[in-house]
PDB file of C-alpha atoms in Angstrom:
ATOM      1  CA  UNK A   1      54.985  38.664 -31.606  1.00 91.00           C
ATOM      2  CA  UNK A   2      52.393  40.269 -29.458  1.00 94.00           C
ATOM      3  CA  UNK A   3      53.043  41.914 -26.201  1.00 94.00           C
ATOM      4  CA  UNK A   4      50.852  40.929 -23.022  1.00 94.00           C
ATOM      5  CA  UNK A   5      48.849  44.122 -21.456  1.00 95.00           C
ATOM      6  CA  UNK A   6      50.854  46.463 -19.096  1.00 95.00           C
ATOM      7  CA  UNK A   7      47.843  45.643 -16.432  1.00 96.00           C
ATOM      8  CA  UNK A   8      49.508  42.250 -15.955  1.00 96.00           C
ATOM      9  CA  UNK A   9      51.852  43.588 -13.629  1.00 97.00           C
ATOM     10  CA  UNK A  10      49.250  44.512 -11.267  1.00 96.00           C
ATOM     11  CA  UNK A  11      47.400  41.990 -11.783  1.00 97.00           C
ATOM     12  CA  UNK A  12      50.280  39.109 -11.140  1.00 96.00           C
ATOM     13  CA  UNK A  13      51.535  41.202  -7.846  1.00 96.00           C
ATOM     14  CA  UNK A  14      48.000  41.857  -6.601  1.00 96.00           C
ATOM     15  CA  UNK A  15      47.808  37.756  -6.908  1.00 94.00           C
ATOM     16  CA  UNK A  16      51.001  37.611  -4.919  1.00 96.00           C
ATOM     17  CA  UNK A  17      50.244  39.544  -2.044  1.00 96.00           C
ATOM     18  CA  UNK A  18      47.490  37.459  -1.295  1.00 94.00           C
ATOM     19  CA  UNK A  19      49.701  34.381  -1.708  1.00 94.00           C
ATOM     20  CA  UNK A  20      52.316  35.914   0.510  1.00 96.00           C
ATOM     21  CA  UNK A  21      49.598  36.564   3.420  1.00 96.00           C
ATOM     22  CA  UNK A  22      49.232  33.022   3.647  1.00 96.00           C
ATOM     23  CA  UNK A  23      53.378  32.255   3.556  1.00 94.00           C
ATOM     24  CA  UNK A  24      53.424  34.869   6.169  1.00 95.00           C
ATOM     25  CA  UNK A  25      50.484  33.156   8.930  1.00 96.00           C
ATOM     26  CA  UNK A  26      52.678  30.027   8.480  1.00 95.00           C
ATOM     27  CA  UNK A  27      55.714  31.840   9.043  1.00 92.00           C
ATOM     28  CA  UNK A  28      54.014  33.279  12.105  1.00 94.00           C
ATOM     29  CA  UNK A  29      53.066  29.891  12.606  1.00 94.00           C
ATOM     30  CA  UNK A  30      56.655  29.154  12.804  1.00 91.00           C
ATOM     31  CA  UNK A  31      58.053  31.701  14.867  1.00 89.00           C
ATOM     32  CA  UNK A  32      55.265  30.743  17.398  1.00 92.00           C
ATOM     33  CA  UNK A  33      56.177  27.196  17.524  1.00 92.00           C
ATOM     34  CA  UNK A  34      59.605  28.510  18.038  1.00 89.00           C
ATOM     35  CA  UNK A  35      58.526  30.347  21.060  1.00 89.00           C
ATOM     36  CA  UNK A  36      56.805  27.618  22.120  1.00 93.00           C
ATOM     37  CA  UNK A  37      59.444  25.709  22.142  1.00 94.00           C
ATOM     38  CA  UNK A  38      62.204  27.924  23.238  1.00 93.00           C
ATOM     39  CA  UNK A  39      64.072  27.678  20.067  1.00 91.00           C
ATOM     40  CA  UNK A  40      66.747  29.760  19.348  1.00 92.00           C
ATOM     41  CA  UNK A  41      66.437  33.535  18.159  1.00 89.00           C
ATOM     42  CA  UNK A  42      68.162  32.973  14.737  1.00 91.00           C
ATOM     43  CA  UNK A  43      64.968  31.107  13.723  1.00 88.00           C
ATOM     44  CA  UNK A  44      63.170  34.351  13.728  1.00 86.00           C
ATOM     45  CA  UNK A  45      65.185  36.081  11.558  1.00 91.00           C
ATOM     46  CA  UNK A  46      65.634  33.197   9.082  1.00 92.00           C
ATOM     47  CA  UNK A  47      61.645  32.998   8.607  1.00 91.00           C
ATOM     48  CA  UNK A  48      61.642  36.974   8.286  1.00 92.00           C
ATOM     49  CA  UNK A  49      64.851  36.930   6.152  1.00 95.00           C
ATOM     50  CA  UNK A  50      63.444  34.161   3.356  1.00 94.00           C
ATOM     51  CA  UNK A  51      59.726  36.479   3.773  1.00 95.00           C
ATOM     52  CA  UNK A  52      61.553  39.728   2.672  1.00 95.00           C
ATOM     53  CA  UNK A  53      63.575  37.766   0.114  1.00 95.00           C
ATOM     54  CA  UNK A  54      60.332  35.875  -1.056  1.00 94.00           C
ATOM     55  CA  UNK A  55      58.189  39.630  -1.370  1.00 94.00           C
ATOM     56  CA  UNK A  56      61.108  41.347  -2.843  1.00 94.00           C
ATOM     57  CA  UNK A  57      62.040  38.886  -5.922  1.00 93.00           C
ATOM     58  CA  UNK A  58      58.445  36.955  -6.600  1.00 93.00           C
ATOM     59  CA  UNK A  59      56.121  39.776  -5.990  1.00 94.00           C
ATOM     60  CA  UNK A  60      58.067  42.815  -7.288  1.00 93.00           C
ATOM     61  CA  UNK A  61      60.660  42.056  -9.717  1.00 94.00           C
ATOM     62  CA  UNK A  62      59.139  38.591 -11.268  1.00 95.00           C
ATOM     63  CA  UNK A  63      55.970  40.385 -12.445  1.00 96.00           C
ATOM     64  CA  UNK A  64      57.841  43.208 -13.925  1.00 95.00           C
ATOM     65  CA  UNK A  65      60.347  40.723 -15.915  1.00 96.00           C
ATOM     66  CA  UNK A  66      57.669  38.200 -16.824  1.00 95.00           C
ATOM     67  CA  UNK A  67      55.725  41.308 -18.526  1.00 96.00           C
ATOM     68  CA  UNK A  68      59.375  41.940 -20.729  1.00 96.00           C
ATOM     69  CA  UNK A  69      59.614  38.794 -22.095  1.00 96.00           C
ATOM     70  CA  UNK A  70      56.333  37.040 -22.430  1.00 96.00           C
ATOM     71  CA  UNK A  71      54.706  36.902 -25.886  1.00 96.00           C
ATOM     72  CA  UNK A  72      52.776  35.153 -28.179  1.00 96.00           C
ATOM     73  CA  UNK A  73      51.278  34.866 -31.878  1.00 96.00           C
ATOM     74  CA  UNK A  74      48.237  33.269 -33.896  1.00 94.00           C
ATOM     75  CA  UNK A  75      49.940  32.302 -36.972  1.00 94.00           C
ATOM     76  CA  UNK A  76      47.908  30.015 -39.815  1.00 90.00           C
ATOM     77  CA  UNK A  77      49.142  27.179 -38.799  1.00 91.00           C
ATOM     78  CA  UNK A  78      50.323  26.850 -35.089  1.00 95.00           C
ATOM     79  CA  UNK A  79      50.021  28.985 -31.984  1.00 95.00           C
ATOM     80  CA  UNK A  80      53.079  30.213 -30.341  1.00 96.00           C
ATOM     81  CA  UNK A  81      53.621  31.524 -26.633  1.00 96.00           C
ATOM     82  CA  UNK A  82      57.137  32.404 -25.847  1.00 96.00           C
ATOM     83  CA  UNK A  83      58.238  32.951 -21.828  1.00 95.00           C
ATOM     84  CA  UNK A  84      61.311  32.841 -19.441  1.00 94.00           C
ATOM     85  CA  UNK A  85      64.311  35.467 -18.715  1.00 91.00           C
ATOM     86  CA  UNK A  86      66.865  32.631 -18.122  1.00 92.00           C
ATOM     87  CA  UNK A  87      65.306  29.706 -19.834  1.00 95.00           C
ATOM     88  CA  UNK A  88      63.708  31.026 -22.955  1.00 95.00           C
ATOM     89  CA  UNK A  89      60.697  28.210 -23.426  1.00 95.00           C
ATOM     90  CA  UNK A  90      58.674  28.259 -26.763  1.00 96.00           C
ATOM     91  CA  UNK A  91      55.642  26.532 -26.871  1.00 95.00           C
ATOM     92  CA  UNK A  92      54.082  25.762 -30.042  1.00 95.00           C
ATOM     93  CA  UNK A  93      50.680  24.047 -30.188  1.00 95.00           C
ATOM     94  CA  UNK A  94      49.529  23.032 -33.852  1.00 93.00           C
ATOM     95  CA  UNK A  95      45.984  24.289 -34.696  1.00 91.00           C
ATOM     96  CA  UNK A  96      44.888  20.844 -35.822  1.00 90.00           C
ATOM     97  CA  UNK A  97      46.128  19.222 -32.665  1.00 92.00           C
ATOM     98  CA  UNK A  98      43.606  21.673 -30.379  1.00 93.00           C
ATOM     99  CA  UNK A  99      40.873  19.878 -29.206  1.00 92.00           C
ATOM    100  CA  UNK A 100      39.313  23.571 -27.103  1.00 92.00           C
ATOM    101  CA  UNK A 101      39.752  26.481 -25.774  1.00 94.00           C
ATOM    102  CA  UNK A 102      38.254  27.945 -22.366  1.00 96.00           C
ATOM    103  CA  UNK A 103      38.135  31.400 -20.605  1.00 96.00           C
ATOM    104  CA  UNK A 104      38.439  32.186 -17.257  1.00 97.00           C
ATOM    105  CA  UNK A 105      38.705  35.386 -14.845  1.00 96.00           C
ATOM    106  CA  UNK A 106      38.511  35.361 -11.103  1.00 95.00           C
ATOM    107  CA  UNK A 107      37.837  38.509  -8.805  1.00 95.00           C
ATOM    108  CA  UNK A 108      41.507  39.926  -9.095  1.00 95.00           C
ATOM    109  CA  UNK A 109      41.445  39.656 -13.148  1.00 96.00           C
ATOM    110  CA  UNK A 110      38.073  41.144 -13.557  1.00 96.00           C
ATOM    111  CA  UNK A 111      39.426  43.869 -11.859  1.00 96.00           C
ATOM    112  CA  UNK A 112      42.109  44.710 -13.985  1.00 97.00           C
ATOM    113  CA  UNK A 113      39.971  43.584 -17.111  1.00 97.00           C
ATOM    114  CA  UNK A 114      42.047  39.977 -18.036  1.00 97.00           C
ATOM    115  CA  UNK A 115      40.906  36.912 -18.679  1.00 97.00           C
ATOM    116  CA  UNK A 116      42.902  33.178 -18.226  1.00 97.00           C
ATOM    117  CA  UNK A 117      43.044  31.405 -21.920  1.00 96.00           C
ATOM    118  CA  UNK A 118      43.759  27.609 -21.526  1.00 97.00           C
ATOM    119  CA  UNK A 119      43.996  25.876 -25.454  1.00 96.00           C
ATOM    120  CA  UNK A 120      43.607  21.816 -24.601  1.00 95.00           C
ATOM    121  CA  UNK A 121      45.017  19.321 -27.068  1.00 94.00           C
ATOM    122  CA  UNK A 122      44.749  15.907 -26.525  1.00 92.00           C
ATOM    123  CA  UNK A 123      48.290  14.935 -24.602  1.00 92.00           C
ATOM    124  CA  UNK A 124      48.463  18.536 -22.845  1.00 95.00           C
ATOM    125  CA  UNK A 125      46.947  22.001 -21.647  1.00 96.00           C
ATOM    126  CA  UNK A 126      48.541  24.970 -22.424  1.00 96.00           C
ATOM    127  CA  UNK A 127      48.135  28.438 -20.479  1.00 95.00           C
ATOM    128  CA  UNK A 128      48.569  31.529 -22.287  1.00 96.00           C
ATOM    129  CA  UNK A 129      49.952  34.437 -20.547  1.00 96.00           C
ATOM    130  CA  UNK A 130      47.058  36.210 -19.188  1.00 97.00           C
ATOM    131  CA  UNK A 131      45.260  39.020 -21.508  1.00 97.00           C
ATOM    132  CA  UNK A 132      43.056  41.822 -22.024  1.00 97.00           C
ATOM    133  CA  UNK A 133      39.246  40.286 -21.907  1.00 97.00           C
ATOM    134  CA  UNK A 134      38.393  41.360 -25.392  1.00 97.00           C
ATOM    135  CA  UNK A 135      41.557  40.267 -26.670  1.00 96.00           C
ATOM    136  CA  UNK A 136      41.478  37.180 -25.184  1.00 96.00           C
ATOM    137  CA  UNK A 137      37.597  36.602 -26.138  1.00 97.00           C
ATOM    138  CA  UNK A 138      39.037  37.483 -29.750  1.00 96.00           C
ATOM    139  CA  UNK A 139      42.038  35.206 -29.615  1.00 95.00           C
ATOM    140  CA  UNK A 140      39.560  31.882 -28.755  1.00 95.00           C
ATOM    141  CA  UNK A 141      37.445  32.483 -31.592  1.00 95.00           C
ATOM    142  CA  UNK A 142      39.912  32.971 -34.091  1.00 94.00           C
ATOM    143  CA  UNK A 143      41.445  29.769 -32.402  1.00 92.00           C
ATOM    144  CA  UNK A 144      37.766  28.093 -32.303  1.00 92.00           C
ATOM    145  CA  UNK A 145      37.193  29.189 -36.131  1.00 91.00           C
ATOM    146  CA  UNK A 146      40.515  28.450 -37.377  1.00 90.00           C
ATOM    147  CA  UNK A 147      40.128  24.593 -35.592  1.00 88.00           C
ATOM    148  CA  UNK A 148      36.529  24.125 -37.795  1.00 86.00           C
ATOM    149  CA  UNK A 149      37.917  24.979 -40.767  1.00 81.00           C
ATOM    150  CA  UNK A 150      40.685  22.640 -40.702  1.00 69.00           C
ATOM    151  CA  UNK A 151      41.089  19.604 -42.527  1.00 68.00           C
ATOM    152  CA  UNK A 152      42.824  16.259 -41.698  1.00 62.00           C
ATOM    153  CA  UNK A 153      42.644  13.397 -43.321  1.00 59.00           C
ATOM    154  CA  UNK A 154      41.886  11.018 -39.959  1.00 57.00           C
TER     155      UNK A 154
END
């Protein structure tokens, strides 16, 4: 099975940062209303507490594990993304069942050169892990050729 691009690391903690600038205005949001409201001290360190805890396991470690066990494969028949640390979850997605596949970046993936690829079948969307542009641009057009060229007898 393939292995996803090192950059992925960055790229998922440079995501999380921004995420956890917007847990910590309503945190600050919190301890202001606790002010506010003469609450007790305690409520302070709980928001600060589940912040660290929040930063130190979702934006360092996660990224770091999620680049050690995430892979997937184009085989002839079926594509194949495997993911988790504690729940190991295989996904395979027939070719004949895909229906298309679509690329997307944003501002944070351009950076680091990695593109989104979502396969759509008919009951469900699939994201793959994120990947190198070019391999990604590669993977949806061996995906896109191998869909044409398959035969079904509906």
């Amino acid at each position: 099975m393939n292995e996803i691009h090192k950059h992925v690391v960055h790229y998922l903690r440079v995501r999380h940062f921004w995420q956890f600038l917007l847990w910590a205005a309503l945190g600050a949001g919190v301890s202001a209303a606790a002010v506010y409201f003469d609450l007790p001290d305690w409520i302070y360190w709980l928001v600060a507490g589940v912040l660290a805890l929040e930063f130190l396991i979702v934006g360092l470690a996660k990224p770091s594990v999620y680049y050690k066990v995430t892979r997937y494969v184009l085989r002839e028949e079926v594509l194949i993304v495997r993911t988790g640390f504690f729940r190991i979850s295989t996904k395979m997605i027939p070719i004949r069942r895909i229906q298309g596949a679509e690329l997307s970046t944003g501002p944070v993936s351009r950076k680091y050169d990695l593109a989104n690829l979502t396969v759509k079948t008919a009951s469900r969307v699939f994201h793959l892990p994120p990947l190198k542009t070019h391999e990604a641009e590669q993977l949806k057009l061996e995906v896109i050729n191998m869909v044409k060229g398959e035969k079904t007898d509906v």
